[in-house]
């Protein structure tokens, strides 16, 4: 089983695309994907005591090893091959609500996965916002069993 350091950026992008295919009902080119893969909006839920995600699945992992995987990544045309069924959405922070409101389809946000040191567990942040500004955000935990990733827990962070 590969450990945390064995996963390349390409591996992480493929993992993220697999997650999107599984959780998004209609993956035709009509949904939008934020071009920013970022943990910022998921961090508080990831570290919260009520979720106990780290205590359950990564008890021996150092905070700096987790945070080193929480960086932000901007998808550009070079990486769009990993997400061919989505239109990349670049947010304008100043007019964020207006630009999202004008979308006719859902806007999905996700993160690159965080892998535990032993490579047995992975954490992914995932959220969706509709054009009516309703949606939800959650952290999904996966376990690697028999060379496959299986969802074992979902922790809702917000709902609107």
Coordinates of N, CA and C in Angstrom, one line a residue:
X1 N 0.9 -1.2 0.0 CA 0.0 0.0 0.0 C 0.9 1.2 0.0
X2 N 0.6 2.2 -0.9 CA 1.5 3.4 -1.0 C 1.2 4.2 0.3
X3 N 2.3 4.9 0.7 CA 2.1 5.8 1.8 C 1.9 7.2 1.3
X4 N 1.7 8.2 2.2 CA 1.4 9.5 1.9 C 2.4 10.2 0.9
X5 N 3.6 9.9 1.0 CA 4.6 10.5 0.1 C 4.7 9.9 -1.3
X6 N 4.1 8.8 -1.5 CA 4.1 8.1 -2.8 C 3.1 8.7 -3.8
X7 N 2.1 9.5 -3.3 CA 1.1 10.1 -4.2 C 1.6 11.4 -4.8
X8 N 1.6 11.4 -6.2 CA 2.0 12.5 -6.9 C 0.8 13.5 -7.1
X9 N 1.1 14.6 -7.6 CA 0.0 15.6 -8.0 C -1.0 14.9 -8.9
X10 N -0.4 14.3 -9.9 CA -1.3 13.6 -10.9 C -2.2 12.5 -10.2
X11 N -1.7 11.8 -9.3 CA -2.5 10.8 -8.5 C -3.6 11.5 -7.8
X12 N -3.2 12.6 -7.2 CA -4.2 13.4 -6.4 C -5.3 14.0 -7.2
X13 N -5.0 14.5 -8.4 CA -6.0 15.0 -9.4 C -6.9 13.9 -9.9
X14 N -6.3 12.7 -10.2 CA -7.1 11.6 -10.6 C -8.1 11.1 -9.5
X15 N -7.6 11.1 -8.3 CA -8.4 10.7 -7.1 C -9.6 11.7 -7.0
X16 N -9.3 13.0 -7.1 CA -10.3 14.0 -7.0 C -11.4 13.9 -8.1
X17 N -10.9 13.6 -9.3 CA -11.9 13.4 -10.4 C -12.8 12.2 -10.1
X18 N -12.2 11.2 -9.6 CA -13.0 10.0 -9.3 C -14.1 10.3 -8.3
X19 N -13.7 11.1 -7.3 CA -14.7 11.4 -6.2 C -15.8 12.2 -6.9
X20 N -15.5 13.2 -7.7 CA -16.5 14.0 -8.4 C -17.4 13.1 -9.2
X21 N -16.9 12.2 -10.0 CA -17.7 11.3 -10.8 C -18.7 10.5 -9.9
X22 N -18.2 10.1 -8.7 CA -19.1 9.3 -7.9 C -20.2 10.2 -7.2
X23 N -19.9 11.4 -6.8 CA -20.9 12.2 -6.1 C -21.7 13.2 -6.9
X24 N -21.3 13.4 -8.1 CA -22.1 14.3 -9.0 C -22.9 13.5 -9.9
X25 N -24.3 13.6 -9.8 CA -25.2 12.8 -10.6 C -25.0 13.0 -12.1
X26 N -24.9 14.3 -12.6 CA -24.8 14.5 -14.0 C -23.5 15.2 -14.3
X27 N -22.6 14.4 -14.8 CA -21.2 14.9 -15.0 C -21.0 15.2 -16.5
X28 N -22.1 15.6 -17.2 CA -22.0 16.1 -18.5 C -21.4 17.5 -18.4
X29 N -20.9 18.1 -19.5 CA -20.4 19.4 -19.4 C -21.5 20.4 -19.2
X30 N -22.0 20.5 -18.1 CA -23.0 21.5 -17.7 C -22.8 21.9 -16.3
X31 N -22.0 21.2 -15.6 CA -21.7 21.6 -14.2 C -20.4 22.4 -14.2
X32 N -20.3 23.3 -13.2 CA -19.1 24.1 -13.0 C -18.3 23.6 -11.9
X33 N -17.0 23.6 -12.0 CA -16.0 23.2 -11.0 C -15.1 24.4 -10.7
X34 N -15.1 24.8 -9.4 CA -14.2 25.9 -9.1 C -12.8 25.6 -9.5
X35 N -12.1 26.5 -10.1 CA -10.7 26.2 -10.5 C -9.7 26.2 -9.3
X36 N -10.2 26.5 -8.1 CA -9.4 26.6 -7.0 C -9.7 25.4 -6.1
X37 N -8.7 24.4 -6.0 CA -8.9 23.3 -5.1 C -8.2 23.7 -3.8
X38 N -9.0 24.0 -2.8 CA -8.6 24.7 -1.6 C -9.2 24.1 -0.3
X39 N -8.5 24.0 0.7 CA -9.0 23.5 2.0 C -9.5 24.6 2.9
X40 N -9.4 25.8 2.6 CA -9.7 26.9 3.5 C -11.1 26.8 4.1
X41 N -12.1 26.6 3.3 CA -13.5 26.5 3.9 C -13.8 25.2 4.6
X42 N -12.9 24.3 4.6 CA -13.1 23.0 5.2 C -12.2 22.8 6.5
X43 N -11.2 23.6 6.7 CA -10.3 23.4 7.8 C -10.9 23.4 9.2
X44 N -11.9 24.3 9.4 CA -12.5 24.3 10.8 C -13.2 23.0 11.1
X45 N -13.9 22.4 10.1 CA -14.6 21.2 10.3 C -13.6 20.0 10.4
X46 N -12.5 20.1 9.8 CA -11.5 19.0 9.8 C -10.8 19.0 11.1
X47 N -10.6 20.1 11.7 CA -9.9 20.2 13.0 C -10.8 20.2 14.2
X48 N -12.1 20.3 14.0 CA -13.0 20.4 15.1 C -13.0 19.2 16.0
X49 N -13.2 19.4 17.3 CA -13.3 18.3 18.3 C -14.5 17.4 18.1
X50 N -15.6 18.1 17.6 CA -16.9 17.3 17.5 C -16.8 16.3 16.4
X51 N -16.0 16.5 15.4 CA -15.8 15.6 14.3 C -14.9 14.4 14.6
X52 N -13.9 14.7 15.3 CA -12.9 13.7 15.7 C -12.3 13.0 14.6
X53 N -12.3 13.6 13.4 CA -11.7 12.8 12.2 C -10.3 12.5 12.4
X54 N -9.5 13.4 12.9 CA -8.1 13.1 13.1 C -7.8 12.1 14.2
X55 N -8.6 12.2 15.2 CA -8.5 11.3 16.3 C -8.9 9.8 15.9
X56 N -9.8 9.7 15.0 CA -10.2 8.4 14.6 C -9.3 7.8 13.6
X57 N -8.8 8.6 12.6 CA -8.1 8.0 11.5 C -6.7 8.4 11.3
X58 N -6.2 9.4 12.0 CA -4.8 9.9 11.8 C -4.2 10.3 13.2
X59 N -4.4 9.5 14.2 CA -4.0 9.8 15.5 C -2.5 10.1 15.6
X60 N -1.7 9.4 14.9 CA -0.2 9.5 15.0 C 0.4 10.5 14.0
X61 N -0.5 11.1 13.2 CA 0.0 12.0 12.2 C 0.3 13.4 12.7
X62 N 1.4 14.0 12.3 CA 1.8 15.3 12.8 C 1.0 16.4 12.1
X63 N 0.6 17.4 12.8 CA -0.1 18.5 12.2 C 0.6 19.1 11.0
X64 N 1.9 19.3 11.0 CA 2.6 19.8 9.9 C 2.6 18.9 8.7
X65 N 2.4 17.6 8.9 CA 2.3 16.7 7.7 C 0.9 16.8 7.1
X66 N -0.1 17.1 7.9 CA -1.4 17.4 7.4 C -1.5 18.7 6.7
X67 N -1.0 19.7 7.3 CA -1.0 21.1 6.7 C -0.2 21.2 5.5
X68 N 0.9 20.4 5.3 CA 1.7 20.4 4.1 C 0.9 19.9 2.9
X69 N -0.2 19.2 3.2 CA -1.1 18.7 2.1 C -2.3 19.6 1.8
X70 N -2.5 20.6 2.7 CA -3.6 21.5 2.6 C -3.5 22.7 1.7
X71 N -2.4 22.7 0.9 CA -2.2 23.9 0.1 C -3.3 24.1 -0.9
X72 N -3.4 25.2 -1.5 CA -4.3 25.6 -2.5 C -3.7 25.3 -3.9
X73 N -4.5 24.8 -4.8 CA -4.1 24.5 -6.1 C -5.0 25.0 -7.1
X74 N -4.5 25.8 -8.1 CA -5.3 26.4 -9.1 C -5.3 25.5 -10.4
X75 N -6.5 25.1 -10.8 CA -6.6 24.4 -12.1 C -6.5 25.3 -13.2
X76 N -5.7 25.0 -14.2 CA -5.6 25.8 -15.4 C -5.8 24.9 -16.6
X77 N -5.6 25.4 -17.8 CA -5.9 24.5 -19.0 C -4.9 23.3 -19.0
X78 N -3.8 23.4 -18.4 CA -2.8 22.3 -18.4 C -3.4 21.1 -17.6
X79 N -4.2 21.4 -16.6 CA -4.8 20.3 -15.7 C -6.2 20.0 -16.0
X80 N -6.8 20.7 -17.0 CA -8.3 20.5 -17.2 C -8.5 19.1 -17.8
X81 N -7.5 18.5 -18.3 CA -7.7 17.1 -18.8 C -8.2 16.1 -17.8
X82 N -7.9 16.4 -16.5 CA -8.4 15.6 -15.4 C -9.8 15.8 -15.1
X83 N -10.4 16.9 -15.5 CA -11.8 17.2 -15.2 C -12.6 17.6 -16.5
X84 N -12.6 16.7 -17.5 CA -13.1 17.1 -18.8 C -14.6 17.3 -18.8
X85 N -15.3 16.9 -17.8 CA -16.8 17.0 -17.8 C -17.3 18.2 -17.1
X86 N -16.4 19.2 -16.8 CA -16.8 20.4 -16.0 C -16.2 21.6 -16.7
X87 N -17.0 22.7 -16.6 CA -16.5 24.0 -17.0 C -15.8 24.5 -15.7
X88 N -14.6 25.0 -15.9 CA -13.8 25.6 -14.8 C -14.4 26.9 -14.5
X89 N -14.6 27.2 -13.3 CA -15.2 28.5 -12.8 C -14.2 29.2 -12.0
X90 N -13.8 30.4 -12.5 CA -12.9 31.3 -11.8 C -13.6 32.4 -11.1
X91 N -13.5 32.4 -9.8 CA -14.3 33.3 -9.0 C -13.7 34.7 -9.0
X92 N -14.6 35.7 -9.0 CA -14.2 37.0 -8.8 C -14.6 37.3 -7.4
X93 N -13.7 37.4 -6.5 CA -14.1 37.6 -5.0 C -15.0 38.8 -4.8
X94 N -14.8 39.9 -5.5 CA -15.6 41.1 -5.2 C -17.0 40.9 -5.6
X95 N -17.3 40.1 -6.7 CA -18.7 39.9 -7.1 C -19.1 38.5 -7.0
X96 N -18.6 37.8 -6.0 CA -18.8 36.3 -5.9 C -20.2 35.9 -5.9
X97 N -21.1 36.5 -5.1 CA -22.4 36.1 -5.0 C -23.2 36.4 -6.3
X98 N -22.9 37.5 -6.9 CA -23.5 37.8 -8.2 C -23.1 36.8 -9.3
X99 N -21.8 36.4 -9.4 CA -21.4 35.5 -10.4 C -21.9 34.1 -10.2
X100 N -22.0 33.7 -8.9 CA -22.6 32.3 -8.6 C -24.1 32.3 -8.9
X101 N -24.8 33.4 -8.6 CA -26.2 33.5 -8.8 C -26.5 33.4 -10.3
X102 N -25.6 33.9 -11.1 CA -25.9 33.9 -12.6 C -25.7 32.5 -13.2
X103 N -25.1 31.6 -12.5 CA -24.9 30.2 -13.0 C -26.2 29.5 -13.1
X104 N -26.4 28.8 -14.2 CA -27.6 28.0 -14.4 C -27.5 26.6 -13.8
X105 N -26.3 26.2 -13.5 CA -26.1 24.9 -13.0 C -25.3 24.9 -11.7
X106 N -25.1 23.8 -11.1 CA -24.4 23.7 -9.8 C -23.0 24.1 -10.0
X107 N -22.4 24.6 -8.9 CA -21.0 24.9 -8.8 C -20.4 24.0 -7.7
X108 N -19.4 23.2 -8.1 CA -18.8 22.3 -7.1 C -17.4 22.8 -6.7
X109 N -17.2 22.6 -5.4 CA -15.8 22.9 -4.9 C -15.3 21.5 -4.3
X110 N -14.0 21.4 -4.5 CA -13.4 20.2 -3.9 C -12.0 20.5 -3.5
X111 N -11.3 19.6 -2.9 CA -9.9 19.8 -2.5 C -9.1 18.6 -3.1
X112 N -7.8 18.8 -3.1 CA -6.9 17.7 -3.3 C -7.0 16.8 -2.0
X113 N -6.9 15.5 -2.1 CA -7.0 14.7 -0.9 C -5.8 14.9 0.1
X114 N -6.1 14.6 1.3 CA -5.1 14.5 2.3 C -5.0 13.0 2.7
X115 N -3.8 12.5 2.6 CA -3.6 11.1 2.8 C -2.9 10.9 4.2
X116 N -3.2 9.9 4.9 CA -2.5 9.6 6.2 C -1.1 9.1 5.8
X117 N -0.3 9.1 6.8 CA 1.1 8.7 6.6 C 1.2 7.3 6.0
X118 N 0.4 6.4 6.5 CA 0.4 5.0 6.0 C -0.4 4.8 4.7
X119 N -1.0 5.8 4.2 CA -1.8 5.7 3.0 C -3.1 5.0 3.1
X120 N -3.5 4.6 4.3 CA -4.7 3.8 4.4 C -6.0 4.7 4.4
X121 N -5.9 6.0 4.8 CA -7.1 6.8 4.8 C -6.8 8.1 4.0
X122 N -7.9 8.6 3.4 CA -7.8 9.9 2.7 C -9.0 10.7 3.1
X123 N -8.8 12.0 3.1 CA -9.8 13.0 3.5 C -10.0 14.0 2.3
X124 N -11.2 14.2 1.9 CA -11.5 15.2 0.8 C -12.6 16.1 1.2
X125 N -12.4 17.4 1.0 CA -13.5 18.4 1.2 C -14.3 18.5 -0.1
X126 N -15.6 18.6 0.0 CA -16.5 18.6 -1.1 C -17.7 19.5 -0.8
X127 N -18.1 20.4 -1.7 CA -19.3 21.2 -1.5 C -19.9 21.5 -2.8
X128 N -21.2 21.8 -2.7 CA -21.9 22.2 -3.9 C -22.8 23.4 -3.6
X129 N -22.9 24.3 -4.5 CA -23.7 25.5 -4.4 C -24.6 25.6 -5.6
X130 N -25.9 25.8 -5.4 CA -26.8 25.9 -6.6 C -27.0 27.4 -6.9
X131 N -27.6 27.7 -8.0 CA -27.8 29.1 -8.4 C -28.7 29.8 -7.5
X132 N -29.4 29.1 -6.6 CA -30.2 29.8 -5.6 C -29.4 30.0 -4.3
X133 N -28.1 29.8 -4.4 CA -27.2 30.0 -3.2 C -27.6 29.1 -2.1
X134 N -28.1 27.9 -2.4 CA -28.3 26.9 -1.3 C -27.2 25.8 -1.6
X135 N -26.9 25.1 -0.6 CA -25.9 24.0 -0.8 C -25.4 23.5 0.5
X136 N -24.3 22.7 0.4 CA -23.7 22.1 1.6 C -22.2 21.9 1.4
X137 N -21.6 21.7 2.5 CA -20.1 21.3 2.5 C -19.9 20.2 3.4
X138 N -19.0 19.3 3.1 CA -18.7 18.2 3.9 C -17.2 17.7 3.7
X139 N -16.8 16.9 4.7 CA -15.5 16.2 4.5 C -15.8 14.8 4.4
X140 N -15.3 14.1 3.4 CA -15.5 12.7 3.2 C -14.3 11.9 3.5
X141 N -14.4 10.9 4.3 CA -13.3 10.0 4.6 C -13.3 8.7 3.9
X142 N -12.2 8.3 3.3 CA -12.1 7.1 2.5 C -11.1 6.2 3.2
X143 N -11.3 4.9 3.0 CA -10.3 3.9 3.5 C -9.9 3.0 2.3
X144 N -8.7 2.7 2.2 CA -8.2 1.9 1.1 C -8.2 0.4 1.6
X145 N -9.1 -0.3 0.9 CA -9.3 -1.8 1.2 C -9.2 -2.5 -0.1
X146 N -8.4 -3.6 -0.1 CA -8.3 -4.4 -1.3 C -8.0 -3.6 -2.6
X147 N -7.1 -2.6 -2.4 CA -6.7 -1.7 -3.5 C -7.8 -0.8 -4.1
X148 N -8.9 -0.6 -3.3 CA -9.9 0.3 -3.7 C -10.2 1.3 -2.6
X149 N -10.7 2.5 -2.9 CA -11.0 3.5 -1.9 C -12.5 3.3 -1.7
X150 N -12.9 3.2 -0.4 CA -14.3 3.1 0.0 C -14.6 4.2 1.0
X151 N -15.8 4.8 0.8 CA -16.2 5.9 1.7 C -16.6 5.2 3.0
X152 N -16.1 5.8 4.1 CA -16.4 5.2 5.4 C -17.1 6.3 6.4
X153 N -17.0 7.6 6.0 CA -17.6 8.6 6.9 C -17.7 9.9 6.1
X154 N -18.8 10.6 6.4 CA -19.1 11.9 5.9 C -19.4 12.8 7.1
X155 N -18.7 14.0 7.1 CA -19.0 14.9 8.2 C -19.4 16.2 7.5
X156 N -20.7 16.6 7.8 CA -21.2 17.8 7.2 C -20.6 19.0 8.0
X157 N -20.2 20.0 7.3 CA -19.6 21.2 7.9 C -20.6 22.4 7.9
X158 N -21.3 22.5 6.8 CA -22.3 23.6 6.7 C -23.4 23.2 5.7
X159 N -24.5 23.9 5.9 CA -25.7 23.7 5.0 C -26.4 25.0 5.0
X160 N -26.8 25.4 3.8 CA -27.5 26.6 3.6 C -28.8 26.4 2.8

